[in-house]
Structures are given as C-alpha cells and as structure tokens.
Amino acid sequence: MKRIYIVSFIALTALFFGCQEDFLDLTPQDKLNSGDVWKDPKLIELVINEMYQQLPDGFNRGWYMMASTSDDAENSYGWTGGQAFNRGDFNPSSYPYGGIWNNNFQMIRQANLFFGNIDQAENIDGDVKSRMVGEVNFLRAFYYFDLMRHYGGVPLLDEALSLDDDFNISRSSKDEIIAFIVSDLDAAISMLPVSHPGNLLGKATKGAAQALKGRVLLYAEKWVESAAASKQVMDSGNYDLFSDYHTLFTEAGDNNAEVIFDKQFQDPDFGHWAHLFNQPIGYTGGWGGTSPTQELVDAYEMTDGMSIDESPLYDEANPYDNRDPRFEASILYEGSMWRDRAVETRLGGLDGIEKNGDATKTGYYMKKFLDEDFENYGWGQQQGSNNWIYIRYAEVLLNYAEAQNEAAGPDASVYAAVNAVRGRSGVNMPELPTGLTKDEMREKIRHERRIELAFEEHRFFDLRRWGTAETILNQPIHGMRIGPNGELTGADAQGKPYGVFEVEPRIFLPHHYLAPIPQGEIDKLGEAVLQQNPGY
C-alpha cells in the first residue's frame, strides 16, 4: 500500500504552536527563526519536508504540462500561460514560470536557516542528523539547479539573510552556480544513505545525489565528470529498468526499482489534477489537456528500428501499426481503446479536433501518466496520486551515453547504455546499428531522449542546452485530421484516410534560451545590482 510522508511544515505548525498567537502571526519564514523549531527533531523533519513539497513538479505547472511549450505537444486550453512560450510574447513581467524564482529562493533560504541552526538540535541521533544535513544539501542543490536551467547565473546565497544584511547581491555566473551545486551534491553523497525505511519514502538518497550530479554536469557540458557521476549510479546495482513502460508512470508503478527520486503524492492529503486536466474529453471528467503533435508521433520508430520514412513496415493507411511500443504506452489516437471504448478524434467524433472547448487540437491525446482504473475524474472529486518522477534510471543511462559519447566517442559502453533503454522488457526495440560516428550517435541519443523521456519535462530544456531551439521551435506544429467515416473527402484529401494539417506556427527568439529575471526583482534592487538577461 502506498504511503506519503512529505508533510508541510507550514501547514502543520499549528499542531505544535497552536497556543502561541505571536508565533503564528509571523510569516512562515519568520517562524523558522524560532529557537523552538531547531531544538525539536520532529519540527526539523517538518522543515525539511516542506522543502520536498515545494519542489516544482510536472503535474502542477498551472493547468498545462511543459511538453505543451515544446514541439512535442499543444495544450487544448488556449488561455493558459504556457501559450506565451509558443507565441514568443512573454517578458520580465509575464514569464510563465516566473513563480519559481520566489519559490526556489524561499526554499533556499529555508535550507540556509537549517544549516545555520541545526547544531542547536537536542536529543537527535548522529546518523539522523547526518541524513538530514545530506537531504538539505541535496534539496538546496536541486533548487539552484532549477534556477540555473531557467535563468543561467543567479544570486548565490549560502547563508540566510537577516533584515540587517545587505540585500544588494548581484548574480553569480552560471559556472559559479554549477560549482556550488556540485559542492552541495558531493556533501549529500557523503552523508545520504543508499535507501530509506518505508516511512521515509520520497526522501533523497545517495543515488539521487549522484544522478542529479550527472545531470547538472551534463548541462554544464563537463562530459567526463558527468559520465563518471552517472556511472556511479549504474555501477551501484541499486536500480533497474521497470518492465512495463506505461505502468511505470501510474500509481501501480510507484516506488519501483527504476525510480531514483520522485515527488510523493497521496490522495486526499496531497494530490494533483493530472488525470482531470489530460484525459480525453467525452469521458467522465476529461478536460483534454495535452495534445501530442504529429512531429512527436512521427518520431516514434517502427518495430524494426527504422523511421517511418525508411521502414517497409510503415503503412500510410494504418500509420499507428508496428510502432515502438512506447508510442502505444504514451499516446492516444483515433481508435485507441480507453476506458472500454475507442477514442474518436475524427471529424464529428466524440473527442474530435473540430469541437469547441477542450478537445484535442492535434488529433491525439496524451496517455502517459494516466490510469484507466482511476474513476473519480470530476472537479472536486478524488485527486490523482501517482508520483511525479524527477529522476529515473533510464535517464541516467541516457545521460551517461550522451556525456561519454561527447567525451570519448561511441564506444561500447555508449551502445550498451542506449541499447539497455531500447531493449527494456516490454519495449524490445532493436539495438542501434553498429559503426556509428560520434555525430550520428549524438543524433541517436537525442532521438532516444525524446522518445523515452516524452512529457517528462526534458525536451524543453534539452532543446535549449543543445542550442537547437531556434531551429526546431520556429517551425509550425502539425496534427492529424481524419474524415467523419474514417476517410477524408474533398479535393485535397486525394482519397487518403488521414491528412496532416498545420495546427499553429511557433516563435522562438534568440534571447529565449534564458528566462527573463522577474521585473519585480529588478525593480527592488535595480539593474545595476541584478542585471537582466540579454534581449528583455
């Protein structure tokens, strides 16, 4: 039975200080300045748990998933903030993910308060204290990594500021932030256990810190160091690829051997609305949500390992047959069976693309993360409680393959890592062809990341760190239109049952590689102190 242990400090403060009105009247951050908090191990645990709970996750980005701001999907709600990415019209006052600045720096301050006060703790076991310190090192690193991948360099704070301190702190460079993150992760690796007992599910482990270090160094293009960090995870023998690719992302797959670090959800105490927001319309409570693009659909290989342009298995009249099994596990299309009936994305169908409201804009719905056995989809009903996976073993393998290929070329270990992901039980895709050049292997790895990690918030950042966003995200996205009786009619249809159409153009400008520093922060300190990113 699934359990949840990441409980909010702020929400539960009243349980411990309900009779102290002055204490409760203070802001949450000021509550942490109370000496009573830092003397009680139970309260310290709640402080740490709050840092876990506030980690940004893909189920709670604000009515849409990050994939809808990439070439992999379109959101069926035209009014969401994420559409500003696709139009290219956000600014320092309207960046769709601008909330992470305040949230992450609040949690970084919470971490710094912890480090400044942990030695006050009384009656705390030495191993428990070491584990707590390791967790907070990991969490501070995670929050700084999230800031870095959006903004580049940011102010570097390694201690909590008081009202008497100088707040005029300029941005550190991206390299300085990366070095700080790696230092925190090295400290976490030295203190965190390999695993936790069942009542501490969801907390950071040694493997999580090693895996995050591998990812951070990958973003920094420190290829040798990145490969080495990921290899530590691979050599540990503590993780494995899960056998059912779709179940991996549902509640039935929670806490399996592939998961390295995740955000634990539990209905009704701490749930999410991913099922409601993303299930096809026409089903009880479905709001449509994430519509995969034709570009993503076409990227899935045939079962012979060849592209749809090369494989003799591809049939234009039956374009979804004989595809990489991860396609069937991730995407719903015309005729897919879902909750005991076929999905209808055709013109005039129950879920068709021409309908008003929240119907798919591309002829596809996202299937990944959704569970057919989940029953109460309606607003105000039961919330989803499958976990959000931040880091899993398949990503570590692909991180290693990318870093090692850049460092040394496509050696046997690179092939082995990618082929392990492709060949997992239940997927069984053919191995990569031998004799690839470094450049060819790079493209294979990038393709594999797109397929294996679809909808998991990697594509958004991968395109930016690879420097390919200007090419890819300035192209229009497409969908698949299907005739009312399974075939299109009219002069342009040419008797075909399926017709690709343009959904919308997309705009990505050169300065969009980095997010704008929130205008409110610039106004507080002035641009002489907190310099804006170029182009905004």
CSV table of N, CA and C in Angstrom, one decimal, residues 210-323:
chain,number,residue,atom,x,y,z
A,210,GLN,N,23.9,11.4,-6.7
A,210,GLN,CA,24.9,11.1,-7.8
A,210,GLN,C,24.2,11.3,-9.2
A,211,ALA,N,23.0,10.9,-9.3
A,211,ALA,CA,22.3,11.0,-10.6
A,211,ALA,C,22.0,12.5,-10.9
A,212,LEU,N,21.7,13.3,-9.9
A,212,LEU,CA,21.5,14.7,-10.2
A,212,LEU,C,22.8,15.4,-10.5
A,213,LYS,N,23.9,15.0,-9.9
A,213,LYS,CA,25.2,15.5,-10.2
A,213,LYS,C,25.5,15.2,-11.7
A,214,GLY,N,25.2,14.0,-12.1
A,214,GLY,CA,25.4,13.6,-13.5
A,214,GLY,C,24.7,14.5,-14.5
A,215,ARG,N,23.4,14.8,-14.1
A,215,ARG,CA,22.6,15.7,-14.9
A,215,ARG,C,23.1,17.1,-15.0
A,216,VAL,N,23.4,17.7,-13.8
A,216,VAL,CA,24.0,19.0,-13.7
A,216,VAL,C,25.2,19.2,-14.5
A,217,LEU,N,26.1,18.2,-14.4
A,217,LEU,CA,27.4,18.3,-15.2
A,217,LEU,C,27.1,18.1,-16.7
A,218,LEU,N,26.1,17.4,-17.1
A,218,LEU,CA,25.7,17.3,-18.5
A,218,LEU,C,25.3,18.6,-19.0
A,219,TYR,N,24.4,19.3,-18.2
A,219,TYR,CA,24.0,20.7,-18.6
A,219,TYR,C,25.2,21.6,-18.7
A,220,ALA,N,26.2,21.4,-17.9
A,220,ALA,CA,27.4,22.2,-17.9
A,220,ALA,C,28.4,21.8,-19.0
A,221,GLU,N,28.1,20.7,-19.7
A,221,GLU,CA,29.0,20.2,-20.8
A,221,GLU,C,30.3,19.8,-20.2
A,222,LYS,N,30.3,19.3,-19.0
A,222,LYS,CA,31.5,18.7,-18.4
A,222,LYS,C,31.4,17.2,-18.6
A,223,TRP,N,31.8,16.8,-19.8
A,223,TRP,CA,31.4,15.5,-20.2
A,223,TRP,C,32.0,14.4,-19.4
A,224,VAL,N,33.3,14.5,-19.2
A,224,VAL,CA,34.0,13.4,-18.4
A,224,VAL,C,33.4,13.3,-17.0
A,225,GLU,N,33.3,14.4,-16.3
A,225,GLU,CA,32.8,14.4,-15.0
A,225,GLU,C,31.3,13.9,-14.9
A,226,SER,N,30.5,14.3,-15.9
A,226,SER,CA,29.1,13.9,-16.0
A,226,SER,C,29.0,12.4,-16.1
A,227,ALA,N,29.8,11.8,-17.1
A,227,ALA,CA,29.8,10.4,-17.3
A,227,ALA,C,30.2,9.6,-16.1
A,228,ALA,N,31.2,10.2,-15.4
A,228,ALA,CA,31.7,9.5,-14.1
A,228,ALA,C,30.6,9.5,-13.1
A,229,ALA,N,29.9,10.6,-12.9
A,229,ALA,CA,28.8,10.6,-11.9
A,229,ALA,C,27.7,9.6,-12.2
A,230,SER,N,27.2,9.6,-13.5
A,230,SER,CA,26.2,8.7,-13.9
A,230,SER,C,26.7,7.2,-13.8
A,231,LYS,N,27.9,7.0,-14.1
A,231,LYS,CA,28.5,5.6,-14.0
A,231,LYS,C,28.4,5.1,-12.6
A,232,GLN,N,28.6,6.0,-11.6
A,232,GLN,CA,28.5,5.6,-10.2
A,232,GLN,C,27.1,5.0,-9.9
A,233,VAL,N,26.1,5.6,-10.4
A,233,VAL,CA,24.7,5.1,-10.2
A,233,VAL,C,24.6,3.8,-10.9
A,234,MET,N,25.1,3.7,-12.2
A,234,MET,CA,25.0,2.4,-12.9
A,234,MET,C,25.7,1.3,-12.3
A,235,ASP,N,26.9,1.6,-11.7
A,235,ASP,CA,27.7,0.5,-11.1
A,235,ASP,C,27.2,0.1,-9.7
A,236,SER,N,26.3,0.9,-9.1
A,236,SER,CA,25.8,0.6,-7.8
A,236,SER,C,25.0,-0.6,-7.7
A,237,GLY,N,24.3,-1.0,-8.8
A,237,GLY,CA,23.4,-2.1,-8.8
A,237,GLY,C,22.1,-1.9,-8.0
A,238,ASN,N,21.8,-0.7,-7.7
A,238,ASN,CA,20.7,-0.4,-6.9
A,238,ASN,C,19.4,-0.1,-7.7
A,239,TYR,N,19.6,0.1,-9.0
A,239,TYR,CA,18.4,0.5,-9.8
A,239,TYR,C,18.4,-0.4,-11.0
A,240,ASP,N,17.1,-0.5,-11.6
A,240,ASP,CA,16.9,-1.3,-12.8
A,240,ASP,C,15.8,-0.7,-13.6
A,241,LEU,N,15.7,-1.1,-14.9
A,241,LEU,CA,14.6,-0.7,-15.7
A,241,LEU,C,13.4,-1.5,-15.4
A,242,PHE,N,12.3,-0.7,-15.3
A,242,PHE,CA,11.0,-1.4,-15.0
A,242,PHE,C,10.4,-2.0,-16.2
A,243,SER,N,9.7,-3.1,-16.0
A,243,SER,CA,9.3,-4.0,-17.2
A,243,SER,C,8.1,-3.5,-18.0
A,244,ASP,N,7.3,-2.6,-17.3
A,244,ASP,CA,6.1,-2.1,-18.0
A,244,ASP,C,6.2,-0.6,-18.2
A,245,TYR,N,6.4,-0.2,-19.4
A,245,TYR,CA,6.7,1.3,-19.6
A,245,TYR,C,5.5,2.1,-19.2
A,246,HIS,N,4.3,1.7,-19.5
A,246,HIS,CA,3.1,2.6,-19.1
A,246,HIS,C,2.9,2.6,-17.6
A,247,THR,N,2.9,1.4,-17.0
A,247,THR,CA,2.6,1.3,-15.6
A,247,THR,C,3.7,2.0,-14.8
A,248,LEU,N,4.9,2.2,-15.3
A,248,LEU,CA,5.9,2.9,-14.6
A,248,LEU,C,5.5,4.2,-14.1
A,249,PHE,N,4.6,4.9,-14.9
A,249,PHE,CA,4.2,6.3,-14.6
A,249,PHE,C,2.8,6.4,-13.9
A,250,THR,N,2.2,5.2,-13.5
A,250,THR,CA,0.9,5.2,-12.9
A,250,THR,C,1.1,4.8,-11.4
A,251,GLU,N,0.0,4.9,-10.6
A,251,GLU,CA,0.2,4.6,-9.2
A,251,GLU,C,0.6,3.2,-9.0
A,252,ALA,N,0.2,2.3,-9.9
A,252,ALA,CA,0.6,0.9,-9.7
A,252,ALA,C,2.1,0.7,-9.8
A,253,GLY,N,2.8,1.7,-10.5
A,253,GLY,CA,4.2,1.6,-10.7
A,253,GLY,C,5.0,2.4,-9.7
A,254,ASP,N,4.4,3.1,-8.8
A,254,ASP,CA,5.1,4.0,-7.8
A,254,ASP,C,6.1,3.2,-7.0
A,255,ASN,N,7.2,3.8,-6.8
A,255,ASN,CA,8.3,3.3,-5.9
A,255,ASN,C,8.9,2.0,-6.4
A,256,ASN,N,9.0,1.9,-7.8
A,256,ASN,CA,9.6,0.7,-8.4
A,256,ASN,C,11.1,0.9,-8.5
A,257,ALA,N,11.8,-0.1,-8.9
A,257,ALA,CA,13.3,-0.1,-8.9
A,257,ALA,C,13.9,0.8,-9.9
A,258,GLU,N,13.1,1.4,-10.8
A,258,GLU,CA,13.7,2.4,-11.8
A,258,GLU,C,13.7,3.8,-11.2
A,259,VAL,N,12.8,4.0,-10.2
A,259,VAL,CA,12.7,5.4,-9.7
A,259,VAL,C,13.8,5.7,-8.7
A,260,ILE,N,14.5,6.8,-9.0
A,260,ILE,CA,15.6,7.3,-8.2
A,260,ILE,C,15.2,8.4,-7.3
A,261,PHE,N,14.4,9.3,-7.8
A,261,PHE,CA,13.9,10.4,-7.0
A,261,PHE,C,12.6,10.9,-7.5
A,262,ASP,N,11.6,11.0,-6.7
A,262,ASP,CA,10.3,11.4,-7.2
A,262,ASP,C,9.6,12.3,-6.1
A,263,LYS,N,8.5,12.9,-6.5
A,263,LYS,CA,7.6,13.6,-5.6
A,263,LYS,C,6.5,12.8,-5.2
A,264,GLN,N,6.3,12.5,-4.0
A,264,GLN,CA,5.3,11.5,-3.5
A,264,GLN,C,3.9,12.3,-3.3
A,265,PHE,N,2.9,11.7,-3.9
A,265,PHE,CA,1.6,12.2,-3.8
A,265,PHE,C,0.7,11.2,-3.1
A,266,GLN,N,-0.3,11.6,-2.4
A,266,GLN,CA,-1.2,10.7,-1.7
A,266,GLN,C,-2.6,11.4,-1.6
A,267,ASP,N,-3.6,10.8,-2.2
A,267,ASP,CA,-5.0,11.4,-2.1
A,267,ASP,C,-5.6,10.9,-0.8
A,268,PRO,N,-6.3,11.8,-0.1
A,268,PRO,CA,-6.7,13.1,-0.5
A,268,PRO,C,-5.8,14.2,0.2
A,269,ASP,N,-4.7,13.8,0.9
A,269,ASP,CA,-3.9,14.7,1.6
A,269,ASP,C,-3.0,15.6,0.7
A,270,PHE,N,-2.5,15.0,-0.4
A,270,PHE,CA,-1.6,15.7,-1.3
A,270,PHE,C,-1.7,15.1,-2.6
A,271,GLY,N,-2.6,15.6,-3.5
A,271,GLY,CA,-2.8,15.0,-4.8
A,271,GLY,C,-2.6,16.0,-5.9
A,272,HIS,N,-2.9,15.6,-7.1
A,272,HIS,CA,-2.8,16.5,-8.3
A,272,HIS,C,-3.9,16.3,-9.2
A,273,TRP,N,-4.0,17.1,-10.2
A,273,TRP,CA,-5.2,17.1,-11.2
A,273,TRP,C,-4.8,16.6,-12.6
A,274,ALA,N,-3.7,15.9,-12.7
A,274,ALA,CA,-3.2,15.5,-14.0
A,274,ALA,C,-4.2,14.6,-14.8
A,275,HIS,N,-4.9,13.8,-14.1
A,275,HIS,CA,-5.9,12.9,-14.8
A,275,HIS,C,-7.1,13.8,-15.3
A,276,LEU,N,-7.6,14.7,-14.4
A,276,LEU,CA,-8.7,15.6,-14.9
A,276,LEU,C,-8.2,16.4,-16.0
A,277,PHE,N,-7.1,17.0,-15.9
A,277,PHE,CA,-6.6,18.0,-16.9
A,277,PHE,C,-6.3,17.4,-18.3
A,278,ASN,N,-6.0,16.1,-18.3
A,278,ASN,CA,-5.4,15.5,-19.5
A,278,ASN,C,-6.2,14.3,-20.1
A,279,GLN,N,-7.1,13.8,-19.4
A,279,GLN,CA,-7.9,12.7,-20.0
A,279,GLN,C,-8.7,13.2,-21.2
A,280,PRO,N,-8.9,12.4,-22.2
A,280,PRO,CA,-9.7,12.9,-23.4
A,280,PRO,C,-11.1,13.4,-23.0
A,281,ILE,N,-11.6,14.4,-23.7
A,281,ILE,CA,-13.0,14.8,-23.4
A,281,ILE,C,-13.9,13.7,-24.0
A,282,GLY,N,-15.1,13.7,-23.5
A,282,GLY,CA,-16.0,12.6,-23.9
A,282,GLY,C,-16.0,11.5,-22.9
A,283,TYR,N,-15.1,11.5,-22.0
A,283,TYR,CA,-15.0,10.6,-20.9
A,283,TYR,C,-15.3,11.4,-19.7
A,284,THR,N,-15.9,10.7,-18.7
A,284,THR,CA,-16.3,11.4,-17.5
A,284,THR,C,-15.2,12.2,-16.9
A,285,GLY,N,-15.4,13.5,-16.9
A,285,GLY,CA,-14.4,14.4,-16.2
A,285,GLY,C,-13.2,14.8,-17.1
A,286,GLY,N,-13.1,14.3,-18.3
A,286,GLY,CA,-11.9,14.6,-19.1
A,286,GLY,C,-11.9,16.0,-19.6
A,287,TRP,N,-10.8,16.7,-19.5
A,287,TRP,CA,-10.6,18.1,-20.0
A,287,TRP,C,-9.7,18.2,-21.2
A,288,GLY,N,-9.3,17.1,-21.8
A,288,GLY,CA,-8.5,17.2,-23.0
A,288,GLY,C,-7.0,17.5,-22.7
A,289,GLY,N,-6.6,18.7,-22.4
A,289,GLY,CA,-5.3,19.0,-22.0
A,289,GLY,C,-4.2,18.8,-23.0
A,290,THR,N,-3.3,17.9,-22.8
A,290,THR,CA,-2.1,17.8,-23.6
A,290,THR,C,-2.3,17.1,-24.9
A,291,SER,N,-2.1,17.7,-26.0
A,291,SER,CA,-2.3,17.1,-27.3
A,291,SER,C,-1.0,16.9,-28.0
A,292,PRO,N,-0.5,15.7,-28.1
A,292,PRO,CA,0.8,15.4,-28.7
A,292,PRO,C,0.8,15.9,-30.2
A,293,THR,N,1.9,16.3,-30.7
A,293,THR,CA,2.0,16.8,-32.1
A,293,THR,C,2.3,15.6,-33.0
A,294,GLN,N,2.0,15.9,-34.3
A,294,GLN,CA,2.4,14.9,-35.4
A,294,GLN,C,3.9,14.8,-35.4
A,295,GLU,N,4.6,15.8,-35.1
A,295,GLU,CA,6.1,15.8,-35.1
A,295,GLU,C,6.6,14.7,-34.1
A,296,LEU,N,6.0,14.7,-32.9
A,296,LEU,CA,6.4,13.6,-31.9
A,296,LEU,C,5.9,12.3,-32.4
A,297,VAL,N,4.7,12.2,-32.9
A,297,VAL,CA,4.2,10.9,-33.3
A,297,VAL,C,5.1,10.3,-34.4
A,298,ASP,N,5.5,11.1,-35.4
A,298,ASP,CA,6.3,10.7,-36.5
A,298,ASP,C,7.7,10.3,-36.0
A,299,ALA,N,8.1,10.7,-34.8
A,299,ALA,CA,9.5,10.4,-34.3
A,299,ALA,C,9.6,9.0,-33.8
A,300,TYR,N,8.4,8.4,-33.5
A,300,TYR,CA,8.5,7.0,-33.0
A,300,TYR,C,8.8,6.1,-34.1
A,301,GLU,N,9.8,5.3,-33.9
A,301,GLU,CA,10.3,4.3,-35.0
A,301,GLU,C,9.3,3.2,-35.1
A,302,MET,N,9.5,2.4,-36.2
A,302,MET,CA,8.8,1.2,-36.4
A,302,MET,C,9.5,0.1,-35.6
A,303,THR,N,8.8,-1.0,-35.4
A,303,THR,CA,9.4,-2.1,-34.6
A,303,THR,C,10.7,-2.7,-35.1
A,304,ASP,N,11.0,-2.4,-36.4
A,304,ASP,CA,12.3,-2.8,-37.0
A,304,ASP,C,13.4,-1.9,-36.7
A,305,GLY,N,13.1,-0.8,-35.9
A,305,GLY,CA,14.1,0.2,-35.6
A,305,GLY,C,14.4,1.2,-36.6
A,306,MET,N,13.6,1.2,-37.7
A,306,MET,CA,13.7,2.2,-38.7
A,306,MET,C,12.7,3.3,-38.6
A,307,SER,N,12.9,4.5,-39.2
A,307,SER,CA,12.0,5.5,-39.2
A,307,SER,C,10.8,5.2,-40.1
A,308,ILE,N,9.7,6.0,-40.0
A,308,ILE,CA,8.6,5.8,-40.8
A,308,ILE,C,8.9,6.1,-42.3
A,309,ASP,N,9.9,6.9,-42.5
A,309,ASP,CA,10.3,7.2,-43.9
A,309,ASP,C,11.1,6.1,-44.5
A,310,GLU,N,11.7,5.2,-43.7
A,310,GLU,CA,12.6,4.2,-44.2
A,310,GLU,C,12.1,2.8,-44.1
A,311,SER,N,11.2,2.6,-43.2
A,311,SER,CA,10.8,1.2,-42.9
A,311,SER,C,9.7,0.7,-43.9
A,312,PRO,N,9.9,-0.6,-44.3
A,312,PRO,CA,8.8,-1.2,-45.2
A,312,PRO,C,7.6,-1.5,-44.4
A,313,LEU,N,7.7,-1.5,-43.0
A,313,LEU,CA,6.5,-1.8,-42.2
A,313,LEU,C,5.5,-0.7,-42.1
A,314,TYR,N,5.9,0.5,-42.5
A,314,TYR,CA,5.0,1.7,-42.4
A,314,TYR,C,4.0,1.6,-43.5
A,315,ASP,N,2.7,1.8,-43.0
A,315,ASP,CA,1.5,1.8,-43.9
A,315,ASP,C,0.8,3.1,-43.7
A,316,GLU,N,0.7,3.9,-44.8
A,316,GLU,CA,0.1,5.2,-44.6
A,316,GLU,C,-1.4,5.1,-44.3
A,317,ALA,N,-2.0,4.0,-44.6
A,317,ALA,CA,-3.4,3.8,-44.3
A,317,ALA,C,-3.6,3.3,-42.9
A,318,ASN,N,-2.5,2.8,-42.3
A,318,ASN,CA,-2.6,2.3,-40.9
A,318,ASN,C,-1.3,2.8,-40.2
A,319,PRO,N,-1.2,4.1,-40.0
A,319,PRO,CA,0.1,4.7,-39.6
A,319,PRO,C,0.5,4.3,-38.2
A,320,TYR,N,-0.4,3.8,-37.4
A,320,TYR,CA,0.0,3.5,-36.0
A,320,TYR,C,0.3,2.1,-35.7
A,321,ASP,N,0.3,1.2,-36.7
A,321,ASP,CA,0.6,-0.2,-36.5
A,321,ASP,C,2.1,-0.3,-36.5
A,322,ASN,N,2.6,-1.3,-35.8
A,322,ASN,CA,4.0,-1.7,-35.8
A,322,ASN,C,4.9,-0.6,-35.3
A,323,ARG,N,4.5,0.1,-34.4
A,323,ARG,CA,5.3,1.2,-33.8
A,323,ARG,C,6.1,0.8,-32.6
